[in-house]
mmCIF file of C-alpha atoms and ligand atoms in Angstrom:
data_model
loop_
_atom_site.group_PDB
_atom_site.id
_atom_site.type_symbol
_atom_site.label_atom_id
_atom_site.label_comp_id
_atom_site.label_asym_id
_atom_site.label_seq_id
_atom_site.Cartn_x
_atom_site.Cartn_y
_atom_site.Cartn_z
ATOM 1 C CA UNK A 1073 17.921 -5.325 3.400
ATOM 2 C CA UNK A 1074 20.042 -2.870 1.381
ATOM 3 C CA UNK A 1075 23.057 -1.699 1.062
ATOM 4 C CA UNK A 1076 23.131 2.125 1.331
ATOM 5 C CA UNK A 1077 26.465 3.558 1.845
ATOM 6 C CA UNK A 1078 28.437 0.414 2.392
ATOM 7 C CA UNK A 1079 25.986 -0.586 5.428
ATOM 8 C CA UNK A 1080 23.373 -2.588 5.632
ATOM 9 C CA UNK A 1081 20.197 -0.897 5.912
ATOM 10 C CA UNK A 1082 16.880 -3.376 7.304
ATOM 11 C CA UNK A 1083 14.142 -0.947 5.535
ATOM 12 C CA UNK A 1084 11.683 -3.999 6.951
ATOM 13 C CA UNK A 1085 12.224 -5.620 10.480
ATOM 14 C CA UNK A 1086 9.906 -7.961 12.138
ATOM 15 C CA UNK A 1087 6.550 -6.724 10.153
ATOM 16 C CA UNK A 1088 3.789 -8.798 10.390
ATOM 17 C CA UNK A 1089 0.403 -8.124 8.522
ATOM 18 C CA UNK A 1090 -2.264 -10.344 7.156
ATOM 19 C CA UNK A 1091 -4.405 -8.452 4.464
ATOM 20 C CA UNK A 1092 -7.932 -10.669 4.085
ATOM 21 C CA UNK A 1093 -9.579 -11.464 0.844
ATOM 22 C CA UNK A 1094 -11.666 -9.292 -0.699
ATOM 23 C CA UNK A 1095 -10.679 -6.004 2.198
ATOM 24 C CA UNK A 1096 -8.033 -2.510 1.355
ATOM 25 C CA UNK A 1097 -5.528 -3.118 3.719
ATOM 26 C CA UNK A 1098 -3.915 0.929 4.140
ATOM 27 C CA UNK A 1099 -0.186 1.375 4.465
ATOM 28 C CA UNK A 1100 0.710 4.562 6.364
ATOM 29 C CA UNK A 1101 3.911 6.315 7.494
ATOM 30 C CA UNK A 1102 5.907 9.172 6.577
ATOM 31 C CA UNK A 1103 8.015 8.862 3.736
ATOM 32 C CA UNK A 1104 11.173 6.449 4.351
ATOM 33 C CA UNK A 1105 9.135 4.298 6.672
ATOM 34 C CA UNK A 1106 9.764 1.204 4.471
ATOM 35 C CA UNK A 1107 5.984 1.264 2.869
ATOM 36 C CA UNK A 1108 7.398 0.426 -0.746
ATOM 37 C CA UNK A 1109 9.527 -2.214 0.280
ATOM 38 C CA UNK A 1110 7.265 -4.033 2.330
ATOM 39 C CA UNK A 1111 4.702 -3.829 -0.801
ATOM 40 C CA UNK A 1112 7.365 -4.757 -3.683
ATOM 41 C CA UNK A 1113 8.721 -7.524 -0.892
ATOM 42 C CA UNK A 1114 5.191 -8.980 -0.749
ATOM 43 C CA UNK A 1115 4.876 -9.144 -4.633
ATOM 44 C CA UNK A 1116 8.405 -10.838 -4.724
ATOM 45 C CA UNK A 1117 9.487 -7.690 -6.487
ATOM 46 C CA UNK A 1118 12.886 -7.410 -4.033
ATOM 47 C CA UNK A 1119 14.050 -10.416 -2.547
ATOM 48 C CA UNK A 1120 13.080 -10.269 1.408
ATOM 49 C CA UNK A 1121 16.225 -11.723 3.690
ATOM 50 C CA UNK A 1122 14.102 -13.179 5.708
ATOM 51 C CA UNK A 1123 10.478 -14.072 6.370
ATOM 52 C CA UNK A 1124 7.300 -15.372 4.789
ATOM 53 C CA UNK A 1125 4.448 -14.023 2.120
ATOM 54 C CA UNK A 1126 2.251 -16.708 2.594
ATOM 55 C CA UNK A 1127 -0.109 -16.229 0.076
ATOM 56 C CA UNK A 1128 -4.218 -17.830 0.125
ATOM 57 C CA UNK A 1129 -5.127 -19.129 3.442
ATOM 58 C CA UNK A 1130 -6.971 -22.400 1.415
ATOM 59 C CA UNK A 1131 -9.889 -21.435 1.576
ATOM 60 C CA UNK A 1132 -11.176 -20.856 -2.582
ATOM 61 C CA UNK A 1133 -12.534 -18.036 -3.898
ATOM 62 C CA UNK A 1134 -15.363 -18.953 -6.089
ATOM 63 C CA UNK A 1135 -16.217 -15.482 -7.320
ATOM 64 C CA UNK A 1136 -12.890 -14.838 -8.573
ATOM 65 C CA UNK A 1137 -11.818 -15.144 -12.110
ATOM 66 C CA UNK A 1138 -8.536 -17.366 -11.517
ATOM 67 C CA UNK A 1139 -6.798 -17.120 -15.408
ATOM 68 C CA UNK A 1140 -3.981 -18.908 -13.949
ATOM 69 C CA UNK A 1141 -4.696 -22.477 -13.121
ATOM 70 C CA UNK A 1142 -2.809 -22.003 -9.655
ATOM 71 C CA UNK A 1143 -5.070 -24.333 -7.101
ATOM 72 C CA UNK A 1144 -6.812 -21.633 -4.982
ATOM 73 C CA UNK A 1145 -6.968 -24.119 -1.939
ATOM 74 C CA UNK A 1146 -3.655 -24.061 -1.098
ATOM 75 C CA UNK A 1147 -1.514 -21.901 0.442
ATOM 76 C CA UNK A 1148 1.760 -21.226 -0.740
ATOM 77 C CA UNK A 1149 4.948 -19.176 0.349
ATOM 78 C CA UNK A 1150 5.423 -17.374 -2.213
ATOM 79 C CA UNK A 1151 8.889 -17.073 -1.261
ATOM 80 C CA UNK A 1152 9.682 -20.988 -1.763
ATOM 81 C CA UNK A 1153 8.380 -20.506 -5.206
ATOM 82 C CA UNK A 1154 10.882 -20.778 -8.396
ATOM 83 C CA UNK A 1155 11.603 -17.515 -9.778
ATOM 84 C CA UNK A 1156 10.343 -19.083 -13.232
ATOM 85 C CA UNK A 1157 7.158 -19.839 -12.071
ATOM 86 C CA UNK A 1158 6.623 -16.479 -10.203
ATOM 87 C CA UNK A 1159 5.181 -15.784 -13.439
ATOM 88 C CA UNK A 1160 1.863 -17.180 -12.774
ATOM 89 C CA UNK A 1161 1.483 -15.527 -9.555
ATOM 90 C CA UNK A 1162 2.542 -11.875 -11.110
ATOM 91 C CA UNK A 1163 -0.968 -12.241 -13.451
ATOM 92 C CA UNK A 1164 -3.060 -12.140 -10.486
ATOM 93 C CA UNK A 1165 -0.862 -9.455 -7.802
ATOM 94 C CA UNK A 1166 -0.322 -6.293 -9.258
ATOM 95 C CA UNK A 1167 1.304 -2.989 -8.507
ATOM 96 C CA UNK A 1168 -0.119 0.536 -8.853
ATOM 97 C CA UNK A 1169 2.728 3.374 -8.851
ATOM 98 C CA UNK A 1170 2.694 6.791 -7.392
ATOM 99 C CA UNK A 1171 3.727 8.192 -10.625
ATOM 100 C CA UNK A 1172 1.781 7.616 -13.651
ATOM 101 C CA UNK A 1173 4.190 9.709 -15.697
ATOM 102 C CA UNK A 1174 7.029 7.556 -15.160
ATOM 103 C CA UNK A 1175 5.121 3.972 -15.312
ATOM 104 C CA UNK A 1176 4.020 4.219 -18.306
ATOM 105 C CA UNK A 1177 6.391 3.839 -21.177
ATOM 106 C CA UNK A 1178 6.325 7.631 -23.898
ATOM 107 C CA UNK A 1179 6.855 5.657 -26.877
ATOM 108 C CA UNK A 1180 3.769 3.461 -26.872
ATOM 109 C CA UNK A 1181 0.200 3.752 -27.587
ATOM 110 C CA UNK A 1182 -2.257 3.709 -24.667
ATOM 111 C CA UNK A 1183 -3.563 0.505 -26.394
ATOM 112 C CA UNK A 1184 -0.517 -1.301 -26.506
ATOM 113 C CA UNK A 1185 0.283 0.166 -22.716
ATOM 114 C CA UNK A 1186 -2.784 -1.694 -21.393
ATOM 115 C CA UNK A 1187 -2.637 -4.952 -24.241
ATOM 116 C CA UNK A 1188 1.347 -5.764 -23.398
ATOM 117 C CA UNK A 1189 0.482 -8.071 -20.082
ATOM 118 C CA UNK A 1190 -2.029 -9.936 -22.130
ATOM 119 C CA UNK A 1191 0.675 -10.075 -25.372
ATOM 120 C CA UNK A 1192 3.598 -10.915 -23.084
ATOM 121 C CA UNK A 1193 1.788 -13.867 -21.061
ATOM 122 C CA UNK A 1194 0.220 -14.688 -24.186
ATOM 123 C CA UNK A 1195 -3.038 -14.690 -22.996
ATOM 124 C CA UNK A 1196 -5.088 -13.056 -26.481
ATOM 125 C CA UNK A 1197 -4.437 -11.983 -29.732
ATOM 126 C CA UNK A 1198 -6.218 -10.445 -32.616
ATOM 127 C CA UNK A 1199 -10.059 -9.152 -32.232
ATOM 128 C CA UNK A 1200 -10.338 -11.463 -28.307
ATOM 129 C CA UNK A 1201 -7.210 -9.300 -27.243
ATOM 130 C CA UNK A 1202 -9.107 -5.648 -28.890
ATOM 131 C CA UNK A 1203 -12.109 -6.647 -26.898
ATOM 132 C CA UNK A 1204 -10.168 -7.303 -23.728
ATOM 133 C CA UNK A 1205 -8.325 -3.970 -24.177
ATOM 134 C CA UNK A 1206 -11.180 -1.489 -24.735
ATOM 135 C CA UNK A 1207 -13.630 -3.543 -21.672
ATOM 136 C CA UNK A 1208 -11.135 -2.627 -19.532
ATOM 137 C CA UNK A 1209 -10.267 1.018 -20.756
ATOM 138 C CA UNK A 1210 -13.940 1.397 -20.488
ATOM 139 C CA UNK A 1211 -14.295 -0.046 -16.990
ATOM 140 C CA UNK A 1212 -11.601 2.627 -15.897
ATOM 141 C CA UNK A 1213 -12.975 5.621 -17.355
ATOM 142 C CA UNK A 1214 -10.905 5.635 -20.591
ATOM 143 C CA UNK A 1215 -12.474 7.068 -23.543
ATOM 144 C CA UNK A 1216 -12.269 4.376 -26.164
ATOM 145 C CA UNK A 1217 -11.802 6.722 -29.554
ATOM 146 C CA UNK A 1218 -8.033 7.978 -27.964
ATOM 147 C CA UNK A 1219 -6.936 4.741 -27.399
ATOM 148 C CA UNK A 1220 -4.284 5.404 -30.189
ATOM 149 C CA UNK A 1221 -2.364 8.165 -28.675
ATOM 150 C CA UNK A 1222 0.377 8.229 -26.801
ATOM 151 C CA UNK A 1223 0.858 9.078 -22.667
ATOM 152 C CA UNK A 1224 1.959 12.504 -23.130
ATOM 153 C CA UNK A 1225 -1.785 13.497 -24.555
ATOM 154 C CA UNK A 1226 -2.946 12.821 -21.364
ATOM 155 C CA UNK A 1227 -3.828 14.306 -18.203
ATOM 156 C CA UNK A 1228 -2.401 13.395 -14.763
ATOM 157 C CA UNK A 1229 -5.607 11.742 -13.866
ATOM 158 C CA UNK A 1230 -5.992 10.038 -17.393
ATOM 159 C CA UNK A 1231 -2.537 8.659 -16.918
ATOM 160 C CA UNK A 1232 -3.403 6.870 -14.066
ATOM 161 C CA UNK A 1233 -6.248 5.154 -15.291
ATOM 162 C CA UNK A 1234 -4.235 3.783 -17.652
ATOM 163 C CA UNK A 1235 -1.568 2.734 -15.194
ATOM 164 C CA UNK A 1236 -4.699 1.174 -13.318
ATOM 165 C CA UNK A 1237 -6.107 -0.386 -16.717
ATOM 166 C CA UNK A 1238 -2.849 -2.142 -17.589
ATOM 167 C CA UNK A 1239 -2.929 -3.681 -14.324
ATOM 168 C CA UNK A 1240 -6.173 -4.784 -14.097
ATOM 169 C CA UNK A 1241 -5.857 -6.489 -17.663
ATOM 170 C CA UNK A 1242 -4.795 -10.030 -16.824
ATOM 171 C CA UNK A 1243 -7.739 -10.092 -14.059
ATOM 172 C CA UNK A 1244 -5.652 -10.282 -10.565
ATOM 173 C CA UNK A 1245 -7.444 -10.343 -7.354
ATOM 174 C CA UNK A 1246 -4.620 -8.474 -5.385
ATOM 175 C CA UNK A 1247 -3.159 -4.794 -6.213
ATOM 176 C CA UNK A 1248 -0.724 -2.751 -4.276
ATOM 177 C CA UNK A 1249 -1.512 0.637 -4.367
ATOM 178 C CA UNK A 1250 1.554 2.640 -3.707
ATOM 179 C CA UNK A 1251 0.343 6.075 -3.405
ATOM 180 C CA UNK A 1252 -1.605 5.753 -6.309
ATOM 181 C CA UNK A 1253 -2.850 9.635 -5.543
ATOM 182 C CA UNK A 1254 0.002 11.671 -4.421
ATOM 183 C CA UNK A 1255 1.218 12.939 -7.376
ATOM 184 C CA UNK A 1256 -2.356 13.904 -8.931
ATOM 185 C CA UNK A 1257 -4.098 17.413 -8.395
ATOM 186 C CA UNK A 1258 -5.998 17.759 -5.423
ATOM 187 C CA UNK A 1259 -9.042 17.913 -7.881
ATOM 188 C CA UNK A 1260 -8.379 14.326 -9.381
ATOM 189 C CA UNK A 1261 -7.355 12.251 -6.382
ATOM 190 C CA UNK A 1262 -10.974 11.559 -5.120
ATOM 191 C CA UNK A 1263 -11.754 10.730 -8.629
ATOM 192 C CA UNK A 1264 -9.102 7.640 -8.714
ATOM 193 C CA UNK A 1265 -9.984 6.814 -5.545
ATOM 194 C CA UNK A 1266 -13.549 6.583 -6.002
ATOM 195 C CA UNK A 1267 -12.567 4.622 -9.483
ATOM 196 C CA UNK A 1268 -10.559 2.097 -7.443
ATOM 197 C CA UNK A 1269 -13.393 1.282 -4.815
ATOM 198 C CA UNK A 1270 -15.811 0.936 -7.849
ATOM 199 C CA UNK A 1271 -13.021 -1.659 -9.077
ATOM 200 C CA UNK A 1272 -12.551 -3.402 -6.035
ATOM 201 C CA UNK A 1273 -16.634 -3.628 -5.768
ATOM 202 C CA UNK A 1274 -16.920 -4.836 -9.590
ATOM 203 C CA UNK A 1275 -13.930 -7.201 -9.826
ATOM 204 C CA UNK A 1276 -13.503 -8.435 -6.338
ATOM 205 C CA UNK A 1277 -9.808 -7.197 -5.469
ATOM 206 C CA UNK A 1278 -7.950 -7.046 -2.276
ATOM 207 C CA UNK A 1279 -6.206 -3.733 -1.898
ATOM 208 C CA UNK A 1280 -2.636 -3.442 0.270
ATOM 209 C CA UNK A 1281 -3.304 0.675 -0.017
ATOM 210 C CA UNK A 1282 0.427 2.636 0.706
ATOM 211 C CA UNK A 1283 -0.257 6.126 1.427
ATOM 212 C CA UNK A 1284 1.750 9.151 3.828
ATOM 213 C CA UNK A 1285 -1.049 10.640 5.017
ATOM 214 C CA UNK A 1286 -4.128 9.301 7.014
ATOM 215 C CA UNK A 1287 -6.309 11.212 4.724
ATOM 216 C CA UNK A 1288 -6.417 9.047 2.020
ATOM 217 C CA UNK A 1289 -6.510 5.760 3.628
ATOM 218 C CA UNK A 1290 -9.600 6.663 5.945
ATOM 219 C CA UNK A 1291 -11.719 6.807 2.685
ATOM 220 C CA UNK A 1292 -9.975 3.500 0.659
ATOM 221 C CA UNK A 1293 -8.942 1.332 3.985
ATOM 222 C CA UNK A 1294 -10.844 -1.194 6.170
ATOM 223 C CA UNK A 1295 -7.840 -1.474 8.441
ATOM 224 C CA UNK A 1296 -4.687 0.400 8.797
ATOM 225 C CA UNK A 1297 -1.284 -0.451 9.761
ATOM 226 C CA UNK A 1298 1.052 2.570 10.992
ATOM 227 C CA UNK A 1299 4.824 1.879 10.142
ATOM 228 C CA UNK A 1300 7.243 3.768 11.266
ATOM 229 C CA UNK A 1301 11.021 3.230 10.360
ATOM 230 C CA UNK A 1302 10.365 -0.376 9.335
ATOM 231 C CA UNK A 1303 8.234 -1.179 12.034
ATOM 232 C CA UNK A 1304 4.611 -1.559 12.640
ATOM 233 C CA UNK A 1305 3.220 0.898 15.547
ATOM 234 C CA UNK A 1306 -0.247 0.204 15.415
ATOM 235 C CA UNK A 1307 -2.400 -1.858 13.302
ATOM 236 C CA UNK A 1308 -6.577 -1.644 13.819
ATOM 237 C CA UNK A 1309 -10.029 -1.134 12.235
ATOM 238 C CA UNK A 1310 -9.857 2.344 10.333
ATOM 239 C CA UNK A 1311 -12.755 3.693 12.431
ATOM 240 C CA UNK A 1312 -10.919 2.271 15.374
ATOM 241 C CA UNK A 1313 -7.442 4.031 14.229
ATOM 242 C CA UNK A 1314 -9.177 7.498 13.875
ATOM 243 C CA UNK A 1315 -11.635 7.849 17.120
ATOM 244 C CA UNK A 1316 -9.089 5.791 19.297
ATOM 245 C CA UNK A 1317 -6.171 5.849 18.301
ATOM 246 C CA UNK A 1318 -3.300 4.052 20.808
ATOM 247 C CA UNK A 1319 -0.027 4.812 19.649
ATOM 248 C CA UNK A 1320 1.765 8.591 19.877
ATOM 249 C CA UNK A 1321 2.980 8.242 16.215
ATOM 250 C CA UNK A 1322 -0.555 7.103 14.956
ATOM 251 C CA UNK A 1323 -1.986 10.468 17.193
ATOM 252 C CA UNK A 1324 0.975 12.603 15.931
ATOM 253 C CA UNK A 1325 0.324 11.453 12.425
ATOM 254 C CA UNK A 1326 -3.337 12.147 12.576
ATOM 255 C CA UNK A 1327 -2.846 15.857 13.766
ATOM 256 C CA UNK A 1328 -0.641 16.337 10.534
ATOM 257 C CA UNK A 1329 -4.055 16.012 8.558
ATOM 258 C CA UNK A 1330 -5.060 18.999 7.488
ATOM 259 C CA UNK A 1331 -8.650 20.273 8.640
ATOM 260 C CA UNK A 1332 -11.088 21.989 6.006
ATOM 261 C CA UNK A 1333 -13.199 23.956 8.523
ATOM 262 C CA UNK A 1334 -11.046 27.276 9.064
ATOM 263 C CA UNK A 1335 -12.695 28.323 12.328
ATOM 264 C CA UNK A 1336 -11.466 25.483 14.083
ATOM 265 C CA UNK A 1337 -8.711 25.623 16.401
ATOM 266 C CA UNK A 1338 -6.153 22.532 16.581
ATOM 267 C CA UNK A 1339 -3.857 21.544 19.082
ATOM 268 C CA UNK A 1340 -1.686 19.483 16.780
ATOM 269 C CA UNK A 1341 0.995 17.246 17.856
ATOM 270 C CA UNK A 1342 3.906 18.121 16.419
ATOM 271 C CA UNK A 1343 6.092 15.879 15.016
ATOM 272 C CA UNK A 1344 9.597 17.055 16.543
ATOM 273 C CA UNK A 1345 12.956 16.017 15.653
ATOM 274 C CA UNK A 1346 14.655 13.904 12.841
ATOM 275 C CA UNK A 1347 12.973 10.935 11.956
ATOM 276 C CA UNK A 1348 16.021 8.414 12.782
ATOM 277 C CA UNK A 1349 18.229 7.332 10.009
ATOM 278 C CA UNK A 1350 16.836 3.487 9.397
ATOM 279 C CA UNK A 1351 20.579 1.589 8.994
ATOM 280 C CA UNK A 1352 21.203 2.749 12.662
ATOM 281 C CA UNK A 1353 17.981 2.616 14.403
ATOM 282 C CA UNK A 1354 17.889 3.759 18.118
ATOM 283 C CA UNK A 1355 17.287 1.369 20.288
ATOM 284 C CA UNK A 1356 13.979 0.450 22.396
ATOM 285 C CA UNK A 1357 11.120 2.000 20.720
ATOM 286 C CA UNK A 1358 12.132 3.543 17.443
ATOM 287 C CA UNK A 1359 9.975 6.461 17.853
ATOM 288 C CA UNK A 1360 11.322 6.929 21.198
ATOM 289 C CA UNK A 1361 13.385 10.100 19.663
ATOM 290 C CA UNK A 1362 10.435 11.984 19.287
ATOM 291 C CA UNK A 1363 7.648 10.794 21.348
ATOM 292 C CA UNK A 1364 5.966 13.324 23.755
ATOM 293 C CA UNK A 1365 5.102 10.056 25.895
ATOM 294 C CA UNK A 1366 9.160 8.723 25.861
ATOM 295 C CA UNK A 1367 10.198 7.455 29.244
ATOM 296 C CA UNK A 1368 13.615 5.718 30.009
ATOM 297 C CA UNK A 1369 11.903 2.214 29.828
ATOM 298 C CA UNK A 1370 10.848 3.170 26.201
ATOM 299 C CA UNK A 1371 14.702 3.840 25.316
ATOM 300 C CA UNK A 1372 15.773 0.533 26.910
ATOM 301 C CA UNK A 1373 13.971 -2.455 25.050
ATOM 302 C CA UNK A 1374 11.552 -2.985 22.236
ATOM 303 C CA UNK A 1375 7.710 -2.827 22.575
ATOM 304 C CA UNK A 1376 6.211 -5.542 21.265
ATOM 305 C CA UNK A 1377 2.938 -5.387 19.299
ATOM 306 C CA UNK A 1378 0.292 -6.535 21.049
ATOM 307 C CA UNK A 1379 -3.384 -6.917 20.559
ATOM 308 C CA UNK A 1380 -5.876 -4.041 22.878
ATOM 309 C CA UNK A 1381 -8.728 -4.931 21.280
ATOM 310 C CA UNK A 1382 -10.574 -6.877 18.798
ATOM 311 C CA UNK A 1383 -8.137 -6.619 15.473
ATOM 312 C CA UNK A 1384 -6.416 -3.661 17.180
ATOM 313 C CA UNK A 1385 -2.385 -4.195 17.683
ATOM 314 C CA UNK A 1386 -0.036 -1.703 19.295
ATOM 315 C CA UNK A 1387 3.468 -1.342 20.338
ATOM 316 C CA UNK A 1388 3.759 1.179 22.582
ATOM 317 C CA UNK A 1389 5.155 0.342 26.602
ATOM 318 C CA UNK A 1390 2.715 3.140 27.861
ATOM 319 C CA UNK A 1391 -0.867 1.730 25.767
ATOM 320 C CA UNK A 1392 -2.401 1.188 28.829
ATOM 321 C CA UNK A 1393 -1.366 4.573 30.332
ATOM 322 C CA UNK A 1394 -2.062 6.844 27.834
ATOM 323 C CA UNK A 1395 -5.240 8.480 26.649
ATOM 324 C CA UNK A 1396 -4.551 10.004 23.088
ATOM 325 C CA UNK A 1397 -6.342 12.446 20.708
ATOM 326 C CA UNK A 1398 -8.378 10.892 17.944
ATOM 327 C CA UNK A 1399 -10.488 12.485 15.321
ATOM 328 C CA UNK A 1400 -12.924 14.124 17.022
ATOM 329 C CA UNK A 1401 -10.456 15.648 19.503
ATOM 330 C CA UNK A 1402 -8.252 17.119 17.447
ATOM 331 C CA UNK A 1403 -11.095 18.575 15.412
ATOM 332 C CA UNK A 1404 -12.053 20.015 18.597
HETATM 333 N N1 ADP B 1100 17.256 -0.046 -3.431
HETATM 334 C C1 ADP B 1100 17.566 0.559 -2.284
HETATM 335 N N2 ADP B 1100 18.853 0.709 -1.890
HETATM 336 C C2 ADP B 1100 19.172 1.298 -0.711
HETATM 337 N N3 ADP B 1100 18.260 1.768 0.158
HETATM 338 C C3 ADP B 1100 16.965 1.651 -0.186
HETATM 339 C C4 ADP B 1100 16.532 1.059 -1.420
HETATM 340 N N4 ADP B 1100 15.160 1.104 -1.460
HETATM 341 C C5 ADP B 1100 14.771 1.679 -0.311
HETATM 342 N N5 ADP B 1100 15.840 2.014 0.450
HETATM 343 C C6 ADP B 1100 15.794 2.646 1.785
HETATM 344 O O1 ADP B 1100 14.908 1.860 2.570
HETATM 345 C C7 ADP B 1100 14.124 2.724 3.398
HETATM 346 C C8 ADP B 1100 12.657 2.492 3.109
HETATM 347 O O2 ADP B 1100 12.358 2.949 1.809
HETATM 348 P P1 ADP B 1100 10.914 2.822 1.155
HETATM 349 O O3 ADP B 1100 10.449 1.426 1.290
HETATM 350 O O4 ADP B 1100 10.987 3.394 -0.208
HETATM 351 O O5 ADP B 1100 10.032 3.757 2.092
HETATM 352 P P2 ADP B 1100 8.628 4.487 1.817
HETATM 353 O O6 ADP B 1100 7.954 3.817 0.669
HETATM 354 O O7 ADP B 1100 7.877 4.331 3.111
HETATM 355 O O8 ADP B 1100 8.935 5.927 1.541
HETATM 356 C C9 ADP B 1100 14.569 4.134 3.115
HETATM 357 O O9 ADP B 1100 15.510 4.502 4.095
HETATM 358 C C10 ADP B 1100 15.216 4.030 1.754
HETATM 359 O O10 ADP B 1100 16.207 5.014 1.612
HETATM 360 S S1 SF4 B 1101 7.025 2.970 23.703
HETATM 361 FE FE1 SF4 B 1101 7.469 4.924 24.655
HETATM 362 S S2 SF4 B 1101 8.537 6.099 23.066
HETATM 363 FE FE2 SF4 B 1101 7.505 4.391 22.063
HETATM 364 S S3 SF4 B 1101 5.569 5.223 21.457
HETATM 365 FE FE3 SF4 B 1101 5.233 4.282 23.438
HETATM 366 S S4 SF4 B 1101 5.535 5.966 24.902
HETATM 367 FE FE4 SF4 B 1101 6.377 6.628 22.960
HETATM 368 MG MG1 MG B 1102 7.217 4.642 -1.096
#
């Protein structure tokens, strides 16, 4: 919860999501929705009001690399956990940022950029904390000989690997993504991307991918989970999500995608109206306000998410009603 104005504002409300070992979990929802928060509240990075991050479900991991000495079989809450010792937890969940211009700090070389996690935790020094740096510059695509410059020498693109190296440093097995592509060129995004599914492959991460548009999390995600003014709409298997899609928002968001073939002729659904203001919510069904599908039942109380198939979760009152538009439709 904020404070935005002098009211309280719930950017999160009753969001539940379990992201599995080793998968990309994708984050969608126009911007607002409460993506960001719900990522920096899993890491611990704001202070949830209420709820659990339970992190590890006790089963261990034998592939990973655990630096930390935390016992992988249990499971822990990371929100009963001292803010001291959040420390040890930080080194293996990290967070990607949508701007690599502002993440990374002007005045420092690219090699002390990507060696101040290991400095700070004092994890290496001298020639074992060189060795770590340039292995991981290399993994991410960095040419080793520029390692001395500074941010500003490089590229959009460029910048973001070494947002991505610095995180990746310390050897974590969990990364939120936020956005990690909308501010590059159209020309570089499928690059990172690509780069970030060769480093989940390579180094065994679990992804919790934020994106506003479906686009990019139909390539990076296994599953998908549509928010939508702090609320989940519709969680499911991304094939699943794009050829069947069961909730209006999920269809409505899915028409916003752009399609490359110019002959073809969509029937989007629009997205009408203001998306509500999230410290006064309407009630029922937040996306009641500009659902094609609204009835007064949807106005009145709160659909619950519920499962319609195998890993496939929707709130919507009409799910069993309505037959909506996926991929293949609205590509006509
Ligand atoms: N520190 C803050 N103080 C007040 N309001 C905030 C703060 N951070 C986020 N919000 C509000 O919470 C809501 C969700 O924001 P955010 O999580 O950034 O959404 P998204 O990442 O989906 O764009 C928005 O209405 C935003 O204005
Ligand atoms: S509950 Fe009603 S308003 Fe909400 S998405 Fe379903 S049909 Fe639309
Ligand atoms: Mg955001």
């Amino acid at each position: 919860m904020f404070r935005d104005n002098r009211r309280w504002l719930r950017a999160v409300d009753n969001v539940s999501l379990n992201i599995k070992r080793g998968e990309t979990l994708g984050l969608v929802g126009e911007s607002g929705s409460g993506k960001t928060t719900l990522g920096r509240a899993v890491l611990r990075l704001v202070e949830p009001t209420g709820g659990e991050v339970i992190y590890r479900t006790g089963k261990p991991n034998p592939s990973a690399k655990n630096s930390s000495g935390i016992d992988d079989t249990k499971e822990i809450d990371l929100r009963t956990v001292p803010m001291p010792e959040m420390r040890n937890f930080w080194r293996q969940m990290q967070m990607i940022f949508q701007d690599p211009y502002a993440s990374l700090n002007p005045r420092m070389t690219v090699r002390d950029i990507i060696a101040e996690p290991l400095i700070v935790n004092g994890l290496a020094k001298g020639s074992d904390l060189n060795d770590k740096v340039m292995e991981i510059a290399n993994i991410c695509g960095l040419n080793t000989a520029w390692l001395s410059r500074y941010p500003h020498a490089f590229s959009g693109g460029q910048r973001q690997r070494i947002a991505i190296a610095r995180a990746l440093v310390m050897q974590p097995e969990f990364i939120v993504c936020d956005e990690p592509i909308s501010a590059l060129d159209v020309s570089i995004q499928a690059q990172i991307l690509n780069l970030l599914k060769e480093l989940q492959q390579s180094l065994k991460l679990t992804y919790l991918f934020i994106a506003h548009d479906l686009a990019a999390v139909a390539y990076a995600a296994d599953r998908v989970a549509v928010m939508y003014v702090g609320q989940l709409m519709e969680v499911a298997p991304t094939e699943s999500l794009y050829y069947q899609p069961r909730h209006p928002y999920t269809e409505a968001l899915m028409s916003a995608i752009p399609n490359p073939d110019p002959d073809c002729e969509m029937a989007p659904v629009l997205l009408e109206g203001e998306r509500p203001d999230p410290a006064s919510p309407p009630p029922g069904c937040r996306f009641s306000t500009r659902c094609p599908y609204a009835v007064d039942r949807c106005k009145q109380s709160v659909p619950e998410l519920q499962p319609v198939a195998q890993d496939h979760y929707v709130a919507c009152h009409r799910v069993n009603e309505l037959t909506l538009k996926g991929a293949l439709e609205l590509a006509g």
